[in-house]
Amino acid sequence: MLFALLSEPLLADLEEVVVFAARDASGQHALLKTPGIVRVTDHAAAGITIADLISDLPAVSLNGQGGSLQAYSVRGFSRARIQTRMFGVPLATERRAGNSATFIDPFLVGDVQVVKGAGALLFGSGAMGGVVATAPRRFTTPMLTVSGYSNGEQRMLGAGTGNETLSFGVAYREHGQSEDAEGRDLNDAMKRGSASLLWETDLTDTLFVKLSAAAGQGRDIGKSSSDYPLARVTDYPEETHYLTHLSLQRNDRWNLEVYLHDQSLDTFVTEPGRAAVLTASSSMDFGASFIHRWQRGSSIYRAGIERQQRSDVVIDESVFLLMPQTIANLDGSQREDAIFADGQWQQGKWLIQAGARYSHAVQRGDGDRQSDASWTGALAARYDINSNTGVYVEFGSAFRFPQLTEKFFSGVTGRGLVIGNPALDAESSRSLEIGFNTEADSYSFNVAVFRSDIDDYIERVEVADRILTFRNLHEGTIQGVEFSASRLLPGNFRLDTSGHWMQGEDENGMTLSDMSPAEVSVSLGRSHTWGNCQIDYDYRLSSDDASTEEMPLDAYRRLSAMINVDLSERTSLRLWADNLLDEDFYTTADELAPLGTGRGVGATLRFTPTSHQHYTSNQTD
């Protein structure tokens, strides 16, 4: 998995190309397998969440209760077991549901890359199931975009401008409550403004610098849940994020990165006839890493050091009865220091890659200080049958230190009263993947079989009605298969299909949380001189397998369509429709998940005052 993130995927056919080479000072590590890449501007609806954008990829699914803070799962791993990076910055959160990465509007995001499998070697704690990495959108000319969607009366205004050195963009999005297929209101209204800045230049012939910065603020964000509106209403009055990532690179020799992320989130939970609780959380996260690269003949080596630190992780809870009362639920910090190294050796048709990482963490909370350490490693081999086809096998170990909130936070959340468990142990996993891929000018096909064995799996359990805590299961296993295929057809048609099946159980045969039912997706598109059009069909099979916090799911079908028309050289119009069949379905198996949104239609008008320019970046992100 992790080696795929260190390579340059072939994206030459895209209108605007941003090449990922995350955590890599050269981008020259060879590609073992093809990572999943979603180009945001190519998405039919350019949805309001990162989860919407990547959920079309095989073995990637929506997770949790839904709404504007929708989370996702990758190969059955979700929440803090997936590491999310926004513009190079690793995102940490106090939300047990995990990162949603929605504080930056998709209009400001260029690409989202999903690499699956154990990735702790380079990325540290939390990359057990993979890495979701977003790259900033590069504006090389002035651009203005206006968008609207019928269900929920959604509207978005975005603008950007720039050149080959500097890019700047802003976006504002808001909408009211959407409706499900039965016409009932969903608690998913929100308002959000965000901005992004990208600056990169060559300081000398050998020294390259890149700065990415972003800010986002959301207000009156509703949490979509089946509790709404009678049992419990959860809203997020305000969410703010400020992040900065700076990298300095010297040719293909070394790369220095530093980042900063200041964030806060307010959660307001009300129960009719009972108390209302406002929970205010905030933190300051920062880190730095240095990676050195050298080469001996055809072999490439790297070694690096890293620090990731969370400071001033504070959660205050205010209970509103007759008189407001504020309780400090958490005041903590966390530091992870690591050293790592990897290498690549190629001999004929064989490519071998291996690496190891040592991480040491210190956590503080409620006057308690705890430390933990973990060794992880990876070993992979690929054999090229010919220039277009290859097979590979990959083994990796990964780990996750418990979140500060899992250990030290006790208070009211959207699910109920949560009690932390300071005695939690770190999770660890061992993953095996065997895959085959082939690619030519007119077709591609990829298939992978995967299995992960997990020790000390952290599960949330309900000890009484609406009272929850965390415990370590002894063992768990996740296994599955995924595939994707693409074919160019006569008449400028393109057919894409993908699907997955997976299963997860603990040592007692009970289903693990966050397992996605089997699903198959088919997409048919056609390019014209005046634009392009596309129709998407998703079919999710029914599933009776559910954990204690989940429910069985019925099968569902989802049909969407899009047409993009170039009105002129500088103006384009995109029309799309989602859930054309107006299917009544649950998006996830979460026991508190509401029904999905009903049928809706949307339109986006894009205007560029000057002619469009193509841009390709081969630098690290």
Coordinates of C-alpha atoms in Angstrom, one line a residue:
M1 CA 0.0 0.0 0.0
L2 CA 2.5 2.6 1.2
F3 CA 4.7 2.2 -1.8
A4 CA 1.9 3.1 -4.2
L5 CA 1.6 6.5 -2.4
L6 CA 5.3 7.1 -3.2
S7 CA 4.9 6.8 -6.9
E8 CA 3.6 9.0 -9.7
P9 CA 0.4 7.7 -11.1
L10 CA -0.3 8.1 -14.8
L11 CA -2.8 11.0 -15.2
A12 CA -1.7 12.5 -18.5
D13 CA -5.2 12.3 -19.9
L14 CA -6.6 14.7 -17.3
E15 CA -7.4 18.3 -18.1
E16 CA -5.5 19.6 -15.0
V17 CA -2.9 17.3 -13.6
V18 CA -1.6 17.3 -10.0
V19 CA 0.7 14.3 -9.4
F20 CA 0.9 12.8 -5.9
A21 CA 4.2 11.7 -4.5
A22 CA 3.3 12.0 -0.8
R23 CA 6.1 11.8 1.7
D24 CA 8.5 11.1 -1.1
A25 CA 11.5 13.3 -1.9
S26 CA 11.8 12.1 -5.5
G27 CA 8.6 10.3 -6.7
Q28 CA 10.9 7.7 -8.2
H29 CA 9.7 4.6 -6.2
A30 CA 8.2 2.2 -8.7
L31 CA 4.5 1.6 -8.7
L32 CA 3.3 -1.7 -7.2
K33 CA -0.4 -1.2 -7.7
T34 CA -2.7 1.6 -8.9
P35 CA -4.0 3.8 -6.2
G36 CA -7.6 5.0 -6.4
I37 CA -7.7 8.6 -7.6
V38 CA -10.8 10.9 -7.8
R39 CA -10.4 14.1 -9.7
V40 CA -13.0 16.4 -8.0
T41 CA -13.9 18.5 -11.1
D42 CA -14.7 15.3 -13.0
H43 CA -17.2 14.1 -10.4
A44 CA -20.7 14.3 -11.6
A45 CA -22.1 16.4 -8.7
A46 CA -18.8 17.4 -7.0
G47 CA -20.6 16.5 -3.8
I48 CA -20.4 18.4 -0.5
T49 CA -18.2 15.8 1.3
I50 CA -14.9 14.0 0.6
A51 CA -16.7 10.8 1.5
D52 CA -19.2 11.4 -1.3
L53 CA -16.3 11.8 -3.8
I54 CA -14.4 8.7 -2.9
S55 CA -17.3 6.3 -2.1
D56 CA -17.4 5.2 -5.8
L57 CA -14.1 3.5 -5.4
P58 CA -14.0 -0.2 -4.7
A59 CA -13.9 -1.1 -1.0
V60 CA -14.5 2.5 0.0
S61 CA -17.9 3.2 1.6
L62 CA -19.8 5.8 3.6
N63 CA -19.7 5.2 7.4
G64 CA -21.5 6.5 10.4
Q65 CA -24.7 8.5 10.6
G66 CA -24.3 10.9 7.7
G67 CA -24.8 14.6 7.0
S68 CA -22.2 17.2 6.2
L69 CA -19.7 15.6 8.5
Q70 CA -20.0 12.2 6.8
A71 CA -17.2 9.8 7.5
Y72 CA -15.9 6.9 5.4
S73 CA -14.4 3.4 5.7
V74 CA -11.7 1.7 3.6
R75 CA -11.6 -2.1 3.4
G76 CA -13.6 -2.3 6.7
F77 CA -11.3 0.2 8.5
S78 CA -12.7 3.5 9.5
R79 CA -12.7 6.2 12.2
A80 CA -9.1 6.7 13.6
R81 CA -7.9 3.6 11.6
I82 CA -7.8 5.6 8.4
Q83 CA -5.3 8.5 8.2
T84 CA -6.6 11.5 6.4
R85 CA -4.3 14.2 5.1
M86 CA -5.5 17.6 3.9
F87 CA -3.0 19.4 1.7
G88 CA -0.2 17.4 3.3
V89 CA -1.4 17.9 6.9
P90 CA -2.4 14.8 8.9
L91 CA -5.8 15.4 10.5
A92 CA -6.6 14.4 14.1
T93 CA -10.0 14.8 15.6
E94 CA -11.9 14.4 18.9
R95 CA -14.9 12.9 17.0
R96 CA -15.1 9.2 17.6
A97 CA -16.7 8.9 14.1
G98 CA -13.4 9.9 12.6
N99 CA -12.3 12.6 10.1
S100 CA -14.7 13.8 7.5
A101 CA -12.3 16.4 6.0
T102 CA -15.3 18.6 5.0
F103 CA -14.1 21.9 6.3
I104 CA -12.5 22.7 2.9
D105 CA -15.0 22.9 0.1
P106 CA -14.5 20.3 -2.7
F107 CA -14.3 23.3 -5.1
L108 CA -10.9 24.0 -3.6
V109 CA -9.7 20.4 -3.8
G110 CA -7.9 19.1 -7.0
D111 CA -7.6 15.4 -6.4
V112 CA -8.3 12.9 -3.6
Q113 CA -6.0 9.8 -3.6
V114 CA -6.9 6.7 -1.7
V115 CA -4.3 4.1 -1.1
K116 CA -5.4 0.9 0.7
G117 CA -3.6 -1.4 3.0
A118 CA -1.3 -1.0 6.0
G119 CA 0.5 2.3 5.7
A120 CA 2.0 2.9 9.1
L121 CA 5.6 2.7 7.9
L122 CA 5.7 6.3 6.6
F123 CA 2.5 7.7 8.0
G124 CA 2.5 6.5 11.6
S125 CA -0.4 5.7 14.0
G126 CA -3.8 5.4 12.4
A127 CA -2.9 4.3 8.9
M128 CA -4.1 0.7 9.5
G129 CA -6.5 0.6 6.6
G130 CA -4.9 3.1 4.3
V131 CA -4.5 6.8 3.7
V132 CA -6.9 9.3 2.2
A133 CA -4.9 12.3 0.9
T134 CA -6.3 15.5 -0.7
A135 CA -4.3 17.9 -2.9
P136 CA -5.2 21.6 -3.3
R137 CA -6.7 22.7 -6.6
R138 CA -4.4 24.8 -8.7
F139 CA -6.0 27.8 -10.3
T140 CA -3.8 29.0 -13.2
T141 CA -6.4 31.5 -14.5
P142 CA -9.3 33.4 -13.0
M143 CA -12.4 31.2 -12.5
L144 CA -15.9 31.7 -11.2
T145 CA -18.3 28.9 -10.4
V146 CA -22.0 29.0 -9.3
S147 CA -23.7 25.8 -8.4
G148 CA -27.2 24.8 -7.1
Y149 CA -29.0 21.5 -6.2
S150 CA -32.7 21.1 -5.6
N151 CA -32.8 18.7 -2.7
G152 CA -32.2 20.9 0.3
E153 CA -31.9 24.1 -1.8
Q154 CA -28.1 23.8 -1.9
R155 CA -26.0 26.6 -3.4
M156 CA -22.3 27.2 -3.8
L157 CA -20.2 30.1 -5.0
G158 CA -16.6 29.6 -5.8
A159 CA -13.8 31.7 -7.2
G160 CA -10.1 31.3 -7.8
T161 CA -7.2 32.8 -9.7
G162 CA -3.5 32.2 -10.0
N163 CA -0.5 31.5 -12.2
E164 CA 2.3 28.9 -12.2
T165 CA 3.7 30.1 -8.9
L166 CA 0.7 31.3 -6.9
S167 CA -2.9 30.0 -6.6
F168 CA -5.8 31.3 -4.4
G169 CA -9.4 30.2 -4.1
V170 CA -12.4 30.9 -2.0
A171 CA -15.8 29.1 -1.7
Y172 CA -19.1 29.5 0.2
R173 CA -21.7 26.8 0.4
E174 CA -25.0 26.6 2.3
H175 CA -28.2 24.6 2.2
G176 CA -31.3 23.9 4.2
Q177 CA -32.6 20.5 5.3
S178 CA -32.7 17.8 2.6
E179 CA -35.5 15.3 2.3
D180 CA -35.4 11.5 2.1
A181 CA -37.3 9.5 -0.5
E182 CA -40.4 9.6 1.7
G183 CA -40.3 13.4 2.0
R184 CA -39.2 13.6 5.6
D185 CA -36.7 16.3 6.7
L186 CA -33.1 15.3 7.4
N187 CA -31.0 17.3 9.9
D188 CA -28.2 18.1 7.4
A189 CA -28.5 21.9 6.9
M190 CA -25.2 23.9 7.1
K191 CA -23.3 27.0 6.1
R192 CA -19.6 26.8 5.3
G193 CA -16.9 29.2 4.0
S194 CA -13.4 28.2 3.1
A195 CA -10.2 29.4 1.3
S196 CA -7.0 27.9 0.0
L197 CA -3.6 29.3 -0.9
L198 CA -0.8 27.4 -2.8
W199 CA 2.6 28.9 -3.5
E200 CA 5.5 27.0 -5.0
T201 CA 8.7 28.1 -6.7
D202 CA 12.4 27.1 -7.3
L203 CA 14.6 29.0 -4.9
T204 CA 17.7 27.8 -6.7
D205 CA 18.5 25.3 -9.4
T206 CA 18.4 22.5 -6.8
L207 CA 16.1 23.9 -4.1
F208 CA 12.3 23.8 -4.4
V209 CA 9.8 25.2 -1.8
K210 CA 6.0 24.7 -1.6
L211 CA 3.5 26.3 0.8
S212 CA -0.1 25.1 1.2
A213 CA -2.5 26.9 3.5
A214 CA -6.3 26.6 4.0
A215 CA -9.0 27.9 6.3
G216 CA -12.5 26.8 6.8
Q217 CA -15.4 27.8 9.0
G218 CA -18.8 26.0 9.3
R219 CA -21.9 27.2 11.1
D220 CA -25.2 25.7 12.1
I221 CA -24.2 22.2 10.9
G222 CA -26.8 19.6 11.4
K223 CA -26.1 15.9 12.3
S224 CA -28.2 13.6 10.2
S225 CA -29.5 10.9 12.5
S226 CA -32.6 8.7 13.0
D227 CA -32.8 10.2 16.5
Y228 CA -34.0 13.4 14.8
P229 CA -36.3 15.1 15.7
L230 CA -38.1 13.3 18.5
A231 CA -35.4 11.4 20.5
R232 CA -32.3 13.6 20.2
V233 CA -31.1 16.5 18.1
T234 CA -27.4 17.0 17.5
D235 CA -26.0 20.2 15.9
Y236 CA -22.6 21.7 15.4
P237 CA -23.0 25.5 16.0
E238 CA -19.4 26.3 14.8
E239 CA -16.4 24.5 13.3
T240 CA -13.1 26.2 12.5
H241 CA -9.9 25.0 10.9
Y242 CA -6.6 26.8 10.0
L243 CA -3.8 24.7 8.5
T244 CA -0.5 25.3 6.9
H245 CA 2.0 22.9 5.3
L246 CA 5.5 23.9 4.2
S247 CA 7.9 21.6 2.4
L248 CA 11.5 22.3 1.3
Q249 CA 13.0 19.9 -1.2
R250 CA 16.5 19.6 -2.6
N251 CA 16.4 17.8 -5.9
D252 CA 16.0 14.1 -5.2
R253 CA 18.2 14.1 -2.1
W254 CA 16.1 15.3 0.9
N255 CA 12.8 16.7 1.8
L256 CA 11.9 18.8 4.9
E257 CA 8.2 19.2 6.0
V258 CA 6.6 21.2 8.8
Y259 CA 2.9 21.7 9.4
L260 CA 0.4 23.4 11.8
H261 CA -3.3 22.7 12.3
D262 CA -5.5 24.8 14.7
Q263 CA -9.0 23.5 15.0
S264 CA -12.2 23.8 17.1
L265 CA -15.6 22.2 17.1
D266 CA -18.7 22.9 19.2
T267 CA -21.4 20.2 19.6
F268 CA -24.9 20.9 20.9
V269 CA -27.0 18.0 22.0
T270 CA -30.6 18.4 23.1
E271 CA -33.2 15.9 24.3
P272 CA -36.8 17.0 24.3
G273 CA -37.9 17.5 27.9
R274 CA -34.4 16.9 29.3
A275 CA -31.1 18.8 29.6
A276 CA -29.2 20.4 26.7
V277 CA -25.4 19.9 26.5
L278 CA -22.8 22.1 24.7
T279 CA -19.4 20.4 24.2
A280 CA -16.6 22.7 23.0
S281 CA -13.4 21.0 21.8
S282 CA -10.2 22.5 20.4
S283 CA -6.6 21.6 19.8
M284 CA -3.3 22.8 18.3
D285 CA -1.5 20.1 16.2
F286 CA 1.9 20.5 14.6
G287 CA 4.7 18.4 13.3
A288 CA 7.9 18.0 11.3
S289 CA 9.7 15.4 9.3
F290 CA 12.9 15.0 7.4
I291 CA 13.5 12.4 4.7
H292 CA 16.9 11.7 3.1
R293 CA 17.2 9.7 -0.1
W294 CA 20.2 8.1 -1.8
Q295 CA 20.9 5.6 -4.6
R296 CA 23.4 2.8 -5.1
G297 CA 23.2 1.5 -8.7
S298 CA 19.6 0.6 -9.4
S299 CA 18.7 0.4 -5.7
I300 CA 17.0 3.4 -4.0
Y301 CA 17.0 4.0 -0.2
R302 CA 15.3 6.4 2.2
A303 CA 15.5 7.2 5.9
G304 CA 13.6 9.7 7.9
I305 CA 12.7 11.1 11.3
E306 CA 9.3 12.6 12.3
R307 CA 7.4 14.2 15.1
Q308 CA 3.7 14.6 15.3
Q309 CA 2.4 16.5 18.3
R310 CA -1.1 17.4 19.7
S311 CA -1.1 20.2 22.2
D312 CA -3.8 21.8 24.2
V313 CA -6.4 19.2 23.4
V314 CA -9.3 20.6 25.5
I315 CA -12.9 19.6 25.7
D316 CA -15.3 21.6 28.0
E317 CA -18.8 20.5 28.6
S318 CA -21.6 22.9 29.5
V319 CA -24.9 21.4 30.9
F320 CA -28.0 23.6 30.7
L321 CA -30.5 22.9 33.4
L322 CA -31.8 25.6 35.7
M323 CA -28.3 27.1 35.7
P324 CA -25.5 26.5 33.2
Q325 CA -22.7 24.4 34.6
T326 CA -19.4 23.9 32.8
I327 CA -17.2 20.8 33.4
A328 CA -13.7 20.3 32.0
N329 CA -13.9 16.8 30.4
L330 CA -10.4 16.6 28.9
D331 CA -7.2 18.6 29.0
G332 CA -4.6 16.5 27.3
S333 CA -1.7 16.2 24.8
Q334 CA 0.0 13.6 22.7
R335 CA 3.4 13.3 21.0
E336 CA 4.6 10.6 18.6
D337 CA 8.3 10.5 17.6
A338 CA 9.5 8.1 14.9
I339 CA 12.4 6.9 12.8
F340 CA 11.9 4.9 9.6
A341 CA 13.7 3.6 6.6
D342 CA 12.9 1.8 3.4
G343 CA 14.5 0.5 0.2
Q344 CA 13.8 -0.6 -3.3
W345 CA 15.7 -3.2 -5.3
Q346 CA 15.0 -4.2 -9.0
Q347 CA 16.4 -7.2 -10.8
G348 CA 15.0 -8.0 -14.2
K349 CA 11.3 -8.4 -14.0
W350 CA 11.3 -8.4 -10.2
L351 CA 10.8 -5.4 -7.9
I352 CA 11.3 -5.8 -4.2
Q353 CA 10.5 -3.2 -1.5
A354 CA 11.0 -3.3 2.2
G355 CA 11.0 -1.0 5.2
A356 CA 10.6 -0.6 9.0
R357 CA 9.4 2.1 11.4
Y358 CA 9.8 2.6 15.2
S359 CA 7.3 4.9 16.9
H360 CA 7.1 6.1 20.5
A361 CA 4.1 8.0 21.9
V362 CA 3.5 9.8 25.1
Q363 CA -0.1 10.7 26.1
R364 CA -1.3 12.9 28.9
G365 CA -4.8 13.4 30.3
D366 CA -6.6 13.9 33.6
G367 CA -3.2 14.1 35.4
D368 CA -2.2 10.7 33.9
R369 CA 0.9 10.2 31.8
Q370 CA 1.1 7.1 29.6
S371 CA 3.6 6.0 27.0
D372 CA 3.7 3.3 24.3
A373 CA 5.9 2.1 21.5
S374 CA 5.5 0.1 18.3
W375 CA 7.6 -1.5 15.6
T376 CA 6.1 -1.9 12.1
G377 CA 7.4 -3.2 8.9
A378 CA 6.5 -3.8 5.2
L379 CA 7.6 -6.2 2.6
A380 CA 6.4 -6.3 -1.0
A381 CA 7.3 -7.9 -4.3
R382 CA 6.1 -7.4 -7.9
Y383 CA 6.7 -9.5 -11.0
D384 CA 6.1 -8.0 -14.4
I385 CA 4.7 -10.6 -16.7
N386 CA 5.2 -8.2 -19.6
S387 CA 5.3 -4.4 -20.0
N388 CA 1.6 -4.0 -19.3
T389 CA 0.8 -6.8 -16.8
G390 CA 2.1 -7.7 -13.4
V391 CA 1.3 -9.6 -10.2
Y392 CA 2.3 -8.5 -6.7
V393 CA 2.2 -9.6 -3.1
E394 CA 2.4 -7.2 -0.1
F395 CA 2.7 -7.8 3.6
G396 CA 2.6 -5.0 6.2
S397 CA 2.1 -4.4 9.9
A398 CA 0.4 -1.3 11.3
F399 CA -0.7 0.1 14.6
R400 CA -3.0 2.7 16.2
F401 CA -2.5 4.4 19.6
P402 CA -5.8 4.9 21.3
Q403 CA -7.3 8.4 20.9
L404 CA -7.1 10.8 23.8
T405 CA -10.9 10.8 23.9
E406 CA -11.1 7.0 24.0
K407 CA -8.9 7.0 27.1
F408 CA -9.6 10.2 29.0
F409 CA -12.9 11.8 27.8
S410 CA -16.1 11.2 29.7
G411 CA -19.2 13.3 28.6
V412 CA -22.2 13.6 26.5
T413 CA -22.0 13.1 22.7
G414 CA -24.6 12.7 19.9
R415 CA -24.8 9.0 20.8
G416 CA -25.2 9.4 24.6
L417 CA -22.9 9.4 27.6
V418 CA -19.4 8.1 26.7
I419 CA -17.0 7.0 29.4
G420 CA -13.3 6.8 28.5
N421 CA -11.1 3.9 29.4
P422 CA -7.5 4.8 30.4
A423 CA -6.5 1.1 30.4
L424 CA -6.9 0.7 26.6
D425 CA -4.0 -0.9 24.7
A426 CA -2.8 0.1 21.2
E427 CA -4.2 -1.8 18.3
S428 CA -2.0 -3.6 15.9
S429 CA -2.6 -5.4 12.6
R430 CA -0.9 -7.6 10.0
S431 CA -2.2 -7.3 6.5
L432 CA -1.6 -9.5 3.4
E433 CA -2.6 -8.5 -0.1
I434 CA -2.2 -10.4 -3.4
G435 CA -3.1 -8.5 -6.6
F436 CA -3.0 -8.6 -10.4
N437 CA -3.2 -5.6 -12.7
T438 CA -2.9 -5.0 -16.4
E439 CA -3.2 -1.8 -18.5
A440 CA -3.1 -0.9 -22.1
D441 CA -4.3 2.1 -24.3
S442 CA -7.9 0.9 -24.4
Y443 CA -8.4 -1.1 -21.2
S444 CA -7.3 -1.7 -17.6
F445 CA -8.1 -4.3 -15.0
N446 CA -7.2 -4.6 -11.4
V447 CA -8.1 -7.2 -8.8
A448 CA -6.9 -7.7 -5.2
V449 CA -7.5 -10.2 -2.4
F450 CA -6.8 -8.8 1.1
R451 CA -6.8 -10.0 4.7
S452 CA -6.0 -8.2 7.9
D453 CA -5.6 -9.8 11.4
I454 CA -6.0 -7.3 14.2
D455 CA -5.0 -7.6 17.8
D456 CA -6.5 -5.5 20.7
Y457 CA -9.2 -4.1 18.4
I458 CA -10.8 -1.2 20.2
E459 CA -14.6 -1.5 20.1
R460 CA -17.2 0.9 21.5
V461 CA -19.7 -1.0 23.7
E462 CA -23.0 0.0 25.3
V463 CA -23.0 -0.9 29.0
A464 CA -26.4 0.5 29.7
D465 CA -29.1 2.5 27.7
R466 CA -27.2 5.3 26.0
I467 CA -24.1 4.8 28.2
L468 CA -21.0 3.7 26.2
T469 CA -17.4 2.9 26.8
F470 CA -14.4 1.3 25.0
R471 CA -12.7 -2.0 25.4
N472 CA -10.0 -4.1 23.6
L473 CA -11.2 -7.2 21.8
H474 CA -8.5 -9.9 21.7
E475 CA -8.6 -10.5 18.0
G476 CA -10.4 -9.7 14.8
T477 CA -10.1 -10.6 11.1
I478 CA -11.1 -8.6 8.0
Q479 CA -10.9 -10.3 4.6
G480 CA -12.3 -9.5 1.1
V481 CA -11.8 -8.9 -2.6
E482 CA -12.1 -5.9 -4.8
F483 CA -11.8 -5.2 -8.5
S484 CA -12.0 -2.4 -11.0
A485 CA -12.0 -2.4 -14.8
S486 CA -12.1 0.2 -17.6
R487 CA -12.7 -0.2 -21.3
L488 CA -12.7 2.3 -24.2
L489 CA -15.5 1.4 -26.6
P490 CA -16.2 2.5 -30.2
G491 CA -18.0 5.8 -30.6
N492 CA -15.9 7.6 -27.8
F493 CA -17.7 5.6 -25.1
R494 CA -15.9 4.5 -21.9
L495 CA -17.2 1.8 -19.6
D496 CA -16.0 1.5 -16.0
T497 CA -17.0 -1.0 -13.5
S498 CA -15.9 -1.9 -9.9
G499 CA -17.0 -3.8 -6.9
H500 CA -16.0 -5.4 -3.6
W501 CA -16.9 -8.0 -1.0
M502 CA -15.6 -8.1 2.5
Q503 CA -16.2 -9.7 5.9
G504 CA -15.0 -8.9 9.4
E505 CA -15.4 -11.0 12.6
D506 CA -13.9 -11.0 16.1
E507 CA -12.5 -14.2 17.7
N508 CA -16.0 -15.2 18.8
G509 CA -17.5 -15.0 15.3
M510 CA -19.3 -11.7 15.9
T511 CA -19.4 -9.2 13.1
L512 CA -17.0 -6.2 13.5
S513 CA -18.3 -2.7 13.0
D514 CA -18.0 -0.8 9.7
M515 CA -18.0 -3.7 7.3
S516 CA -19.5 -2.6 4.0
P517 CA -22.0 -4.9 2.2
A518 CA -21.0 -6.2 -1.2
E519 CA -21.5 -3.6 -4.0
V520 CA -21.1 -3.3 -7.7
S521 CA -20.9 0.0 -9.7
V522 CA -21.1 0.6 -13.4
S523 CA -20.4 3.8 -15.2
L524 CA -20.9 4.6 -18.9
G525 CA -19.5 7.9 -20.3
R526 CA -19.1 9.4 -23.7
S527 CA -17.0 12.3 -24.9
H528 CA -18.2 14.8 -27.6
T529 CA -16.8 17.8 -29.3
W530 CA -19.2 19.9 -27.2
G531 CA -18.5 18.2 -23.8
N532 CA -19.3 14.9 -22.2
C533 CA -22.0 12.9 -20.5
Q534 CA -22.1 10.0 -18.0
I535 CA -24.5 7.7 -16.3
D536 CA -23.7 5.8 -13.0
Y537 CA -25.5 2.8 -11.6
D538 CA -24.7 1.4 -8.1
Y539 CA -26.1 -1.8 -6.7
R540 CA -25.5 -2.8 -3.1
L541 CA -26.5 -6.3 -2.0
S542 CA -28.5 -6.9 1.1
S543 CA -26.6 -7.9 4.3
D544 CA -27.8 -9.5 7.5
D545 CA -24.3 -9.2 9.1
A546 CA -24.3 -6.4 11.7
S547 CA -22.4 -5.6 14.9
T548 CA -24.1 -4.6 18.1
E549 CA -24.3 -0.9 17.0
E550 CA -25.5 -1.7 13.5
M551 CA -28.6 -3.0 11.7
P552 CA -29.2 -5.3 8.7
L553 CA -29.4 -3.6 5.3
D554 CA -31.7 -4.2 2.4
A555 CA -30.4 -4.1 -1.2
Y556 CA -30.6 -0.8 -3.0
R557 CA -30.1 0.7 -6.4
R558 CA -28.8 4.2 -7.1
L559 CA -28.9 5.8 -10.5
S560 CA -27.2 9.1 -11.3
A561 CA -26.5 11.0 -14.5
M562 CA -24.5 14.0 -15.7
I563 CA -24.0 16.1 -18.8
N564 CA -21.3 18.7 -19.3
V565 CA -21.7 21.2 -22.1
D566 CA -19.1 23.7 -23.3
L567 CA -21.2 26.7 -24.1
S568 CA -18.1 28.6 -25.3
E569 CA -14.4 28.5 -25.0
R570 CA -14.6 30.1 -21.5
T571 CA -18.0 29.0 -20.2
S572 CA -19.3 25.5 -19.4
L573 CA -22.6 24.2 -17.9
R574 CA -22.9 21.0 -16.0
L575 CA -26.3 19.4 -15.2
W576 CA -26.7 16.3 -13.1
A577 CA -29.3 14.2 -11.2
D578 CA -28.8 11.9 -8.2
N579 CA -31.0 9.0 -7.0
L580 CA -33.1 9.2 -10.2
L581 CA -35.0 6.1 -9.1
D582 CA -35.9 7.9 -5.8
E583 CA -34.9 4.8 -3.9
D584 CA -35.6 4.5 -0.2
F585 CA -32.4 3.3 1.4
Y586 CA -30.1 3.6 4.4
T587 CA -26.6 4.9 3.4
T588 CA -24.8 2.9 6.2
A589 CA -25.6 0.1 8.7
D590 CA -25.2 2.4 11.7
E591 CA -28.1 1.9 14.0
L592 CA -28.7 5.7 14.1
A593 CA -28.3 6.3 10.4
P594 CA -31.2 8.0 8.7
L595 CA -32.6 7.3 5.3
G596 CA -30.6 8.6 2.4
T597 CA -31.5 11.7 0.4
G598 CA -34.2 11.4 -2.2
R599 CA -34.1 12.5 -5.9
G600 CA -32.5 15.8 -6.7
V601 CA -31.2 17.7 -9.7
G602 CA -28.3 20.2 -9.9
A603 CA -26.5 22.6 -12.2
T604 CA -23.1 24.2 -12.2
L605 CA -22.0 27.1 -14.4
R606 CA -18.3 27.8 -14.7
F607 CA -16.8 30.9 -16.3
T608 CA -13.1 31.5 -17.0
P609 CA -12.4 35.1 -18.3
T610 CA -9.2 33.9 -20.0
S611 CA -8.4 30.7 -21.9
H612 CA -7.6 27.6 -19.8
Q613 CA -4.0 26.5 -19.3
H614 CA -2.8 23.0 -18.6
Y615 CA -0.4 22.5 -15.7
T616 CA 1.5 19.5 -14.5
S617 CA 3.4 19.3 -11.2
N618 CA 5.9 16.6 -10.6
Q619 CA 6.9 17.8 -7.2
T620 CA 6.0 16.2 -3.9
D621 CA 2.8 17.1 -2.1

